[in-house]
Amino acid sequence: MERRTIFSGWLLPVVLVLPQLALTVVFFLWPAGQAIWSSMTRTDAFGIRTMFVGLENFSDLFTDPLYLDTIERSVFFCAAVAALSMGVALVLASAADREIRFRGLYRVLLVWPYAIAPAVAAVLWILLLHPQIGLIGRWLNSIGIPWDYKLNDTQAMLVVILASAWKQVSYNFIFFLAGLQSIPRAIIEAARMDGARGFFRFRTVVLPLLMPTVFFLLVVNLVYAAFDTFATIIALTDGGPGKATETLVVKVYRDGVVNLDIGSSSAQSVVLMAGVIVLTALQFRFLGRRSGGG
Amino acid sequence: MNGRTDWFAHLVLCLGALLFLLPIWLVISGSTLDPAAIARGELSLVPRLSGLGVYASVLTQGSPGAGPVWRMLMVSAGMALAIAFGKIIISVLSAYAVAFFRFPFRMTAFWIIFITLMLPVEVRIIPTYTVMSNLGLINTFPGLTVPLIASATATLLFRQTFLAVPDELFEAARMDGAGPWRFLRDILLPVSAANIAALFVILFVYGWNQYLWPLLVATDPKLDTIVIGIVKMIGTETQTEWNRVMATAVLALLPPVMVVMLMQHWFVKGLTEGDK
């Protein structure tokens, strides 16, 4: 899409676009280029010589069982967070999309958690699930279920999934509610007159019309779970116990910042960039469809 | 409407509201309790009014492992405001240039900006750090904020709004002798006021909640944001004073929650009607 009516002159627009462009080149393109370059180099054990090794870092990465484990773990984590968070949000949005009393109040109560920082979400969940001080954690131990997410791998994964999904419910709620409200009432009424009720009406009439929102949110949630949960995981489990909650981003951080293995960390960054590009492309496909369909 | 399904909807919504209110109430009441009692596992939902002094104490003195909270609040506020205003200003200007002018390499510039959408900071941790240290921006306030100001999303959003401005409006303004600056100030900014308000909320929350970026570029405790401060406090697991952690968490929540609640109407509208 282009405008037909424009101002003349080219000096002013160049000046206007320059700040954004400069930031992009200095803080995005240059580092990205560096990442690609250092993903193809390796520094010797003494940190003196850096040599070009081509795609060796990548072949090492993809033959490393630990890395493949991390990929598998991240995929599971992202899928679980997206499914849980979207599921809960959809139930809440369906309930809020009715002409009931206090619905304004309910909406406020479900929208404000958008502001919660991932790290603060972690603190709140520690208060619930910590084996010694947490309300629920202590209760579980007292009824004879051994609960300690700092020692048990499965419990650690469960805790980071719960905290991460919880934080994202609000965002999904806002979009699901907007999606539900954009479905014409006449369609719902027609389905009601035809005798479609309850869950059947939801599954056969509402859900198909809501699919664009579902796809859009799916991509957003996967990106959120992959990248924005870093603080939640670090604060709750620090990636542990062992590597039980180490996602791809946590691993890039551990390998690059903590263990200073620049070559491998850069190769991992490049793999992540490829992942984001695929997800962004998908998002634009669905966004295009969303706005195209009205 | 059907009375029974209404009750069911009320039940679902109340449970949903509790899912968020209960942890918040727990952290508020926990912040007022005696730290020794919390460590013994006596966390309760009943606040102890005499414990409210902890807020004054964390604000001015801080906690083991982290400095005074008022300082962290200032850093966080500065960071959130700089990112929000910086992104909005820079994006309005570049979207204006791309939508209302023709200049050499216009589409190239647009695509270069667009590409940043695909490179969140998390995927380029090490190289960005190298660039920052080459520029001498480690442990500086500009280092904390400026790299996060480039924004493809906001530019796209404004471009879309600007493209939708009717040609007649443009012609009328030009006929009245309005130059590029007056057109921007008197027509485009008022037209995009709702967008700007919504973006402000989104970006303020985004800036306030940053964790990985400040962790990398600001190791100086003077530049600790409140989010960094909290994670530092719970990192010292053995002598964690939980009431102080919780008081800090409450203080960390207040500003972004206030911004979202006060501007909820614009925020929800802008979030769902724009692209993101």
XYZ file of C-alpha atoms in Angstrom:
570
model
C 0.000 0.000 0.000
C 1.320 3.456 -0.909
C 0.100 7.001 -0.478
C -0.562 9.037 -3.562
C -0.251 12.372 -1.771
C 3.185 13.144 -0.436
C 5.489 15.977 0.490
C 8.356 16.787 -1.843
C 12.025 16.925 -0.910
C 14.260 14.179 0.332
C 16.589 15.764 2.893
C 13.992 16.052 5.660
C 12.752 12.431 5.470
C 16.302 11.126 5.462
C 16.992 13.098 8.627
C 13.758 11.779 10.148
C 14.513 8.156 9.431
C 18.168 8.356 10.362
C 17.932 7.874 14.184
C 15.900 4.672 13.866
C 18.149 3.429 11.092
C 21.330 4.143 13.035
C 20.065 2.279 16.105
C 19.026 -0.649 13.960
C 22.370 -0.910 12.214
C 24.499 -0.452 15.355
C 22.530 -2.589 17.801
C 20.861 -5.150 15.548
C 22.619 -5.702 12.248
C 26.203 -5.344 13.454
C 25.746 -7.779 16.396
C 23.822 -10.188 14.186
C 26.639 -10.114 11.652
C 29.153 -10.635 14.439
C 27.135 -13.593 15.704
C 27.207 -15.197 12.264
C 30.953 -14.531 11.939
C 31.919 -15.834 15.386
C 29.655 -18.843 14.960
C 32.132 -19.874 12.260
C 35.298 -19.331 14.318
C 36.903 -21.034 17.251
C 39.338 -19.715 19.873
C 42.090 -22.035 21.114
C 42.295 -23.148 24.736
C 44.534 -20.230 25.713
C 42.305 -17.633 24.122
C 45.132 -16.380 21.890
C 44.364 -17.525 18.377
C 41.000 -17.374 16.670
C 40.593 -19.460 13.552
C 37.926 -19.914 10.948
C 36.265 -23.329 11.164
C 33.341 -22.979 8.769
C 30.244 -24.818 9.887
C 32.061 -26.980 12.425
C 30.404 -25.302 15.430
C 27.033 -26.121 13.941
C 27.867 -29.739 13.198
C 29.248 -30.058 16.734
C 26.085 -28.518 18.088
C 23.730 -30.818 16.264
C 25.698 -33.938 17.147
C 25.868 -32.947 20.802
C 23.256 -35.019 22.667
C 23.075 -32.345 25.374
C 22.050 -29.713 22.827
C 19.501 -32.011 21.248
C 18.106 -32.658 24.729
C 17.825 -28.911 25.267
C 15.935 -28.508 21.993
C 13.535 -31.275 22.958
C 13.073 -29.804 26.432
C 12.444 -26.304 25.024
C 9.882 -27.571 22.531
C 8.034 -29.405 25.295
C 8.238 -26.377 27.598
C 6.974 -23.947 24.930
C 4.125 -26.227 23.891
C 3.057 -26.768 27.498
C 3.168 -23.062 28.355
C 1.250 -22.073 25.213
C -1.400 -24.781 25.647
C -1.965 -24.153 29.359
C -1.999 -20.376 29.116
C -4.235 -20.224 26.051
C -6.578 -22.887 27.431
C -7.182 -21.059 30.701
C -7.489 -17.694 28.934
C -10.043 -19.055 26.455
C -12.241 -20.435 29.246
C -12.079 -17.095 31.082
C -12.750 -15.067 27.932
C -15.768 -17.215 27.026
C -17.178 -16.585 30.493
C -16.460 -12.841 30.275
C -18.045 -12.536 26.822
C -21.551 -12.524 28.299
C -24.005 -9.906 29.378
C -23.535 -10.631 33.057
C -23.273 -8.350 36.055
C -19.860 -7.074 37.162
C -18.327 -7.920 33.809
C -16.434 -4.611 33.773
C -14.960 -5.492 37.157
C -14.049 -9.013 36.049
C -12.262 -7.599 33.037
C -10.188 -5.238 35.147
C -9.305 -8.111 37.471
C -8.130 -10.243 34.565
C -6.322 -7.555 32.560
C -4.050 -6.012 35.207
C -1.732 -9.053 35.496
C -0.404 -8.062 32.053
C 1.875 -5.715 34.024
C 3.542 -8.446 36.098
C 7.249 -8.849 35.311
C 8.380 -12.426 34.602
C 10.846 -12.169 37.493
C 8.126 -10.984 39.869
C 5.894 -13.846 38.718
C 8.694 -16.145 39.816
C 8.732 -14.585 43.314
C 4.964 -15.050 43.649
C 5.228 -18.704 42.689
C 8.073 -19.277 45.116
C 5.712 -18.130 47.871
C 3.231 -20.762 46.771
C 5.464 -23.675 45.891
C 8.692 -23.371 47.888
C 9.081 -26.642 49.829
C 9.791 -24.908 53.143
C 8.045 -21.554 53.008
C 5.509 -21.926 50.171
C 1.848 -22.381 51.120
C 1.160 -25.203 48.680
C 4.654 -26.697 48.784
C 4.564 -27.060 52.551
C 1.060 -28.501 52.450
C 2.119 -31.128 49.875
C 4.991 -32.212 52.093
C 2.754 -32.321 55.142
C 0.297 -34.726 53.507
C 3.125 -37.049 52.564
C 3.889 -36.026 48.950
C 7.644 -35.346 48.792
C 7.835 -31.943 47.114
C 11.059 -30.080 46.348
C 11.441 -28.502 42.933
C 15.066 -27.669 43.682
C 15.871 -31.405 43.702
C 13.235 -33.084 41.551
C 13.528 -32.617 37.762
C 9.862 -33.184 36.929
C 8.649 -30.893 39.672
C 11.100 -28.190 38.568
C 9.753 -28.342 35.009
C 6.184 -28.242 36.315
C 6.933 -25.138 38.405
C 8.505 -23.142 35.572
C 5.651 -24.104 33.237
C 3.011 -23.027 35.773
C 4.674 -19.699 36.552
C 5.345 -18.890 32.891
C 1.844 -19.829 31.710
C 0.214 -17.928 34.588
C 1.994 -14.706 33.625
C 0.746 -14.918 30.027
C -2.951 -15.608 30.759
C -3.897 -11.906 30.779
C -2.428 -11.203 27.370
C -4.258 -14.164 25.857
C -7.457 -13.199 27.673
C -7.411 -9.710 26.123
C -7.066 -11.118 22.602
C -9.549 -13.959 23.033
C -12.140 -11.572 24.462
C -11.651 -9.161 21.553
C -11.888 -12.104 19.137
C -15.097 -13.387 20.737
C -16.657 -9.932 20.734
C -15.991 -9.521 17.044
C -18.123 -12.582 16.229
C -21.502 -11.250 15.043
C -24.259 -11.871 17.601
C -26.607 -12.897 14.779
C -24.514 -15.991 14.066
C -24.610 -17.073 17.698
C -28.365 -16.420 17.852
C -28.955 -18.423 14.689
C -27.008 -21.354 16.134
C -29.003 -21.078 19.338
C -32.291 -21.189 17.425
C -31.109 -24.253 15.601
C -30.722 -25.895 18.989
C -26.926 -25.814 19.175
C -26.051 -25.281 22.811
C -23.224 -25.282 25.307
C -19.979 -26.828 24.324
C -21.346 -28.106 21.019
C -22.151 -24.556 19.910
C -18.741 -23.411 21.036
C -16.935 -26.153 19.118
C -18.892 -25.988 15.881
C -19.704 -22.273 15.588
C -17.506 -20.123 17.816
C -14.178 -21.903 17.621
C -13.908 -21.974 13.803
C -14.563 -18.209 13.728
C -11.947 -17.717 16.430
C -9.227 -19.646 14.596
C -7.325 -16.575 13.293
C -6.947 -15.341 16.890
C -5.893 -18.831 18.007
C -3.144 -19.028 15.383
C -1.934 -15.520 16.088
C -1.767 -16.194 19.824
C -0.089 -19.542 19.286
C 2.860 -17.855 17.569
C 3.024 -15.052 20.140
C 2.921 -17.565 22.992
C 5.628 -19.758 21.504
C 7.896 -16.726 21.103
C 7.048 -15.634 24.648
C 7.761 -19.084 26.096
C 11.005 -19.379 24.157
C 12.469 -15.966 25.024
C 10.614 -13.960 27.671
C 10.607 -16.709 30.302
C 14.362 -16.370 30.856
C 13.907 -14.301 34.030
C 11.220 -16.630 35.401
C 13.424 -19.683 34.944
C 16.573 -18.049 36.310
C 14.747 -16.781 39.399
C 12.878 -20.033 40.089
C 15.334 -22.804 39.303
C 18.364 -21.190 37.632
C 17.979 -23.790 34.887
C 18.377 -26.620 37.355
C 18.400 -28.979 39.024
C 21.240 -29.970 36.699
C 19.861 -29.085 33.299
C 16.251 -30.007 34.048
C 14.825 -26.575 33.189
C 17.556 -25.347 30.838
C 15.836 -23.950 27.759
C 17.673 -22.818 24.624
C 17.974 -19.210 25.810
C 19.181 -20.277 29.269
C 21.791 -22.440 27.543
C 23.010 -19.590 25.309
C 23.378 -17.502 28.442
C 25.143 -20.235 30.429
C 27.525 -21.182 27.597
C 28.269 -17.642 26.468
C 28.171 -15.443 29.561
C 29.008 -17.953 32.297
C 31.307 -20.436 30.515
C 32.602 -18.008 27.835
C 32.385 -20.527 24.986
C 31.867 -17.800 22.362
C 31.905 -19.979 19.240
C 29.273 -22.412 20.426
C 27.158 -19.687 22.019
C 27.182 -17.701 18.757
C 26.225 -20.782 16.762
C 23.333 -21.278 19.178
C 22.349 -17.625 18.713
C 22.284 -18.120 14.945
C 20.080 -21.209 15.367
C 17.712 -19.168 17.556
C 17.635 -16.341 14.996
C 16.604 -18.844 12.345
C 13.857 -20.043 14.689
C 12.573 -16.506 15.281
C 12.594 -15.763 11.553
C 10.409 -18.810 10.875
C 8.010 -17.863 13.683
C 7.843 -14.213 12.559
C 7.131 -15.293 8.994
C 4.309 -17.494 10.276
C 2.984 -14.640 12.381
C 2.856 -12.290 9.420
C 1.107 -14.873 7.333
C -1.610 -15.170 9.961
C -1.697 -11.459 10.680
C -2.133 -10.791 6.999
C -5.006 -13.207 6.936
C -6.465 -11.686 10.074
C -6.605 -8.135 8.778
C -7.488 -9.323 5.273
C -10.509 -11.149 6.606
C -11.704 -7.980 8.317
C -30.216 -15.030 29.411
C -30.002 -18.391 31.030
C -29.660 -18.073 34.817
C -27.748 -21.286 35.339
C -25.026 -20.605 32.775
C -24.691 -17.113 34.231
C -23.879 -18.571 37.621
C -21.384 -20.844 35.994
C -19.744 -17.876 34.235
C -19.583 -15.990 37.544
C -17.934 -18.990 39.160
C -15.329 -19.321 36.390
C -14.535 -15.599 36.449
C -14.275 -15.488 40.240
C -11.847 -18.412 40.182
C -9.893 -16.676 37.429
C -9.727 -13.422 39.396
C -8.620 -15.351 42.503
C -5.886 -17.054 40.504
C -4.228 -13.632 40.330
C -5.499 -11.918 43.465
C -4.517 -14.693 45.865
C -0.778 -14.684 45.094
C -0.810 -10.885 45.241
C -2.573 -10.868 48.591
C -0.114 -13.490 49.818
C 2.870 -11.351 48.833
C 1.333 -8.236 50.417
C 0.527 -9.942 53.701
C 3.795 -11.887 53.665
C 5.752 -8.651 53.367
C 4.461 -7.571 56.781
C 5.321 -10.802 58.605
C 8.328 -11.596 60.735
C 11.082 -13.029 58.490
C 11.921 -15.736 61.005
C 8.305 -16.870 61.038
C 8.237 -17.051 57.224
C 11.435 -19.096 57.218
C 9.817 -21.510 59.686
C 7.020 -21.959 57.180
C 4.427 -19.791 58.928
C 3.448 -17.772 55.872
C -0.121 -16.647 56.360
C -2.794 -14.646 54.594
C -3.309 -12.403 57.604
C -1.108 -9.292 57.451
C 0.572 -7.960 60.569
C 0.043 -4.203 60.632
C 3.080 -3.572 62.811
C 5.212 -5.081 60.032
C 4.421 -2.305 57.547
C 7.634 -0.597 58.582
C 9.456 -2.977 56.256
C 8.459 -0.752 53.319
C 10.256 2.271 54.732
C 13.172 0.042 55.557
C 13.613 -1.542 52.107
C 13.085 1.805 50.403
C 15.871 3.514 52.295
C 18.215 0.691 53.324
C 17.636 -2.214 50.979
C 18.431 -5.810 51.801
C 21.337 -8.216 51.934
C 22.578 -8.608 48.373
C 20.881 -5.482 47.000
C 20.914 -1.722 47.563
C 18.121 0.604 48.668
C 14.916 0.108 46.716
C 14.186 3.806 46.077
C 17.296 3.894 43.925
C 16.260 0.821 41.967
C 12.800 2.323 41.490
C 14.378 5.459 40.020
C 16.529 3.417 37.636
C 13.532 1.319 36.575
C 11.330 4.371 36.091
C 14.050 6.131 34.120
C 14.566 3.078 31.960
C 10.842 2.487 31.348
C 10.142 6.141 30.528
C 13.207 6.557 28.311
C 12.333 3.415 26.351
C 8.640 4.297 26.044
C 9.152 7.912 24.934
C 12.254 7.130 22.913
C 10.557 4.382 20.946
C 7.424 6.424 20.320
C 9.311 9.527 19.121
C 11.763 7.659 16.947
C 9.030 5.474 15.450
C 6.650 8.344 14.700
C 9.442 10.185 12.868
C 10.580 7.221 10.800
C 7.028 6.114 9.998
C 6.238 9.695 8.937
C 9.265 9.736 6.636
C 8.421 6.384 5.061
C 4.712 7.112 4.613
C 4.673 10.763 3.493
C 7.893 11.241 1.542
C 9.807 9.687 -1.299
C 13.567 9.479 -0.899
C 16.383 7.312 -2.212
C 16.533 3.825 -0.653
C 13.226 4.410 1.103
C 12.155 0.783 0.925
C 15.649 -0.420 1.836
C 15.476 1.681 4.991
C 12.042 0.303 5.736
C 13.177 -3.298 5.352
C 16.252 -2.773 7.499
C 13.994 -1.494 10.270
C 11.547 -4.314 9.651
C 14.272 -6.928 10.104
C 14.830 -5.950 13.763
C 11.518 -7.610 14.462
C 13.305 -10.889 13.927
C 16.220 -10.282 16.256
C 15.137 -10.106 19.908
C 17.992 -9.362 22.289
C 17.880 -12.888 23.689
C 19.228 -14.387 20.480
C 22.242 -12.115 20.194
C 23.468 -11.841 23.748
C 27.236 -12.143 23.257
C 27.722 -10.121 20.062
C 25.583 -7.253 21.341
C 27.639 -7.239 24.508
C 30.819 -6.994 22.407
C 29.389 -4.065 20.443
C 28.342 -2.332 23.658
C 31.781 -2.676 25.171
C 33.405 -1.407 21.936
C 31.223 1.679 22.220
C 32.038 2.109 25.927
C 28.376 1.777 26.889
C 28.733 -0.945 29.526
C 27.506 0.256 32.926
C 25.987 3.479 31.626
C 22.373 4.621 31.597
C 22.362 5.131 27.794
C 23.699 1.582 27.461
C 20.722 0.371 29.459
C 18.146 2.147 27.307
C 19.303 3.261 23.848
C 19.739 -0.213 22.278
C 16.170 -1.130 23.282
C 14.724 1.987 21.653
C 14.843 0.803 18.033
C 11.441 -0.644 17.306
C 10.042 -2.235 14.222
C 6.654 -2.942 15.764
C 5.918 0.684 16.672
C 7.153 1.899 13.273
C 4.864 -0.557 11.489
C 1.934 0.467 13.643
C 2.372 4.191 12.976
C 3.001 3.620 9.295
C -0.294 1.782 9.064
C -2.142 4.577 10.878
C -0.510 7.209 8.672
C -1.326 5.343 5.471
C -4.978 5.364 6.469
C -5.111 9.174 6.681
C -7.423 10.285 3.837
C -5.816 12.086 0.894
C -8.430 14.861 1.224
C -7.179 15.713 4.702
C -3.659 15.970 3.332
C -4.735 18.163 0.418
C -6.770 20.427 2.685
C -3.855 20.884 5.057
C -1.545 21.667 2.167
C -3.988 24.152 0.743
C -4.015 25.906 4.113
C -0.261 26.213 3.722
C 0.731 23.624 6.339
C 4.334 22.458 5.978
C 5.612 19.021 6.952
C 6.117 19.915 10.632
C 2.736 21.535 11.084
C 1.028 18.651 9.335
C 2.731 16.221 11.689
C 1.908 18.240 14.793
C -1.624 19.392 14.015
C -3.033 16.471 12.042
C -1.063 13.251 12.411
C -0.318 13.343 16.141
C -3.944 14.026 17.152
C -5.096 11.291 14.758
C -2.738 8.783 16.383
C -3.327 9.847 19.991
C -5.041 6.566 20.906
C -2.215 4.567 19.346
C 0.360 6.569 21.232
C -1.448 6.031 24.538
C -1.716 2.285 23.989
C 1.897 2.017 22.910
C 2.985 3.980 25.946
C 1.397 1.382 28.240
C 2.872 -1.545 26.337
C 6.341 -0.026 26.149
C 6.384 1.186 29.746
C 5.606 -2.345 30.929
C 8.173 -3.737 28.477
C 10.892 -1.396 29.736
C 10.040 -1.843 33.395
C 10.058 -5.640 33.165
C 13.384 -6.047 31.323
C 15.712 -8.554 32.933
C 18.260 -10.073 30.567
C 19.449 -6.793 29.060
C 20.224 -4.974 32.342
C 21.773 -8.194 33.650
C 24.250 -8.070 30.761
C 25.144 -4.414 30.373
C 24.822 -3.060 33.908
C 26.856 -4.947 36.466
C 27.331 -1.805 38.565
C 24.907 -2.079 41.544
C 24.125 1.626 41.102
C 22.335 0.723 37.860
C 20.341 -2.198 39.288
C 16.709 -2.067 38.222
C 14.154 -3.297 40.702
C 13.595 -6.498 38.710
C 17.329 -7.256 38.839
C 17.311 -6.384 42.536
C 14.610 -8.925 43.359
C 16.381 -11.771 41.609
C 19.612 -10.822 43.401
C 17.797 -10.896 46.724
C 16.386 -14.386 46.270
C 19.728 -15.565 44.912
C 21.236 -15.450 48.406
C 19.104 -18.442 49.344
C 20.550 -19.136 52.807
C 19.868 -15.821 54.496
C 16.986 -14.555 52.371
C 14.862 -12.134 54.361
C 11.599 -13.018 52.749
C 9.569 -10.118 54.097
C 12.005 -7.738 52.375
C 11.837 -9.691 49.118
C 8.062 -9.536 49.204
C 7.955 -5.822 50.036
C 10.302 -5.203 47.094
C 8.093 -7.340 44.850
C 5.048 -5.270 45.822
C 6.932 -2.047 45.075
C 8.093 -3.492 41.740
C 4.518 -4.326 40.785
C 2.881 -1.038 41.715
C 4.031 1.339 38.932
C 3.353 -0.897 35.889
C 0.067 -2.123 37.368
C -1.021 1.483 37.952
C -0.129 2.407 34.371
C -2.114 -0.545 32.973
C -5.148 0.057 35.194
C -5.308 3.809 34.633
C -4.996 3.479 30.872
C -6.788 0.159 30.485
C -9.338 1.371 27.969
C -6.784 2.683 25.447
C -4.415 -0.109 26.158
C -6.858 -2.933 25.344
C -8.137 -1.094 22.284
C -4.668 -0.336 20.956
C -3.374 -3.824 21.644
C -6.159 -5.665 19.846
C -6.839 -3.240 17.011
C -3.245 -2.625 16.041
C -1.074 -5.421 14.845
C 0.528 -6.197 18.163
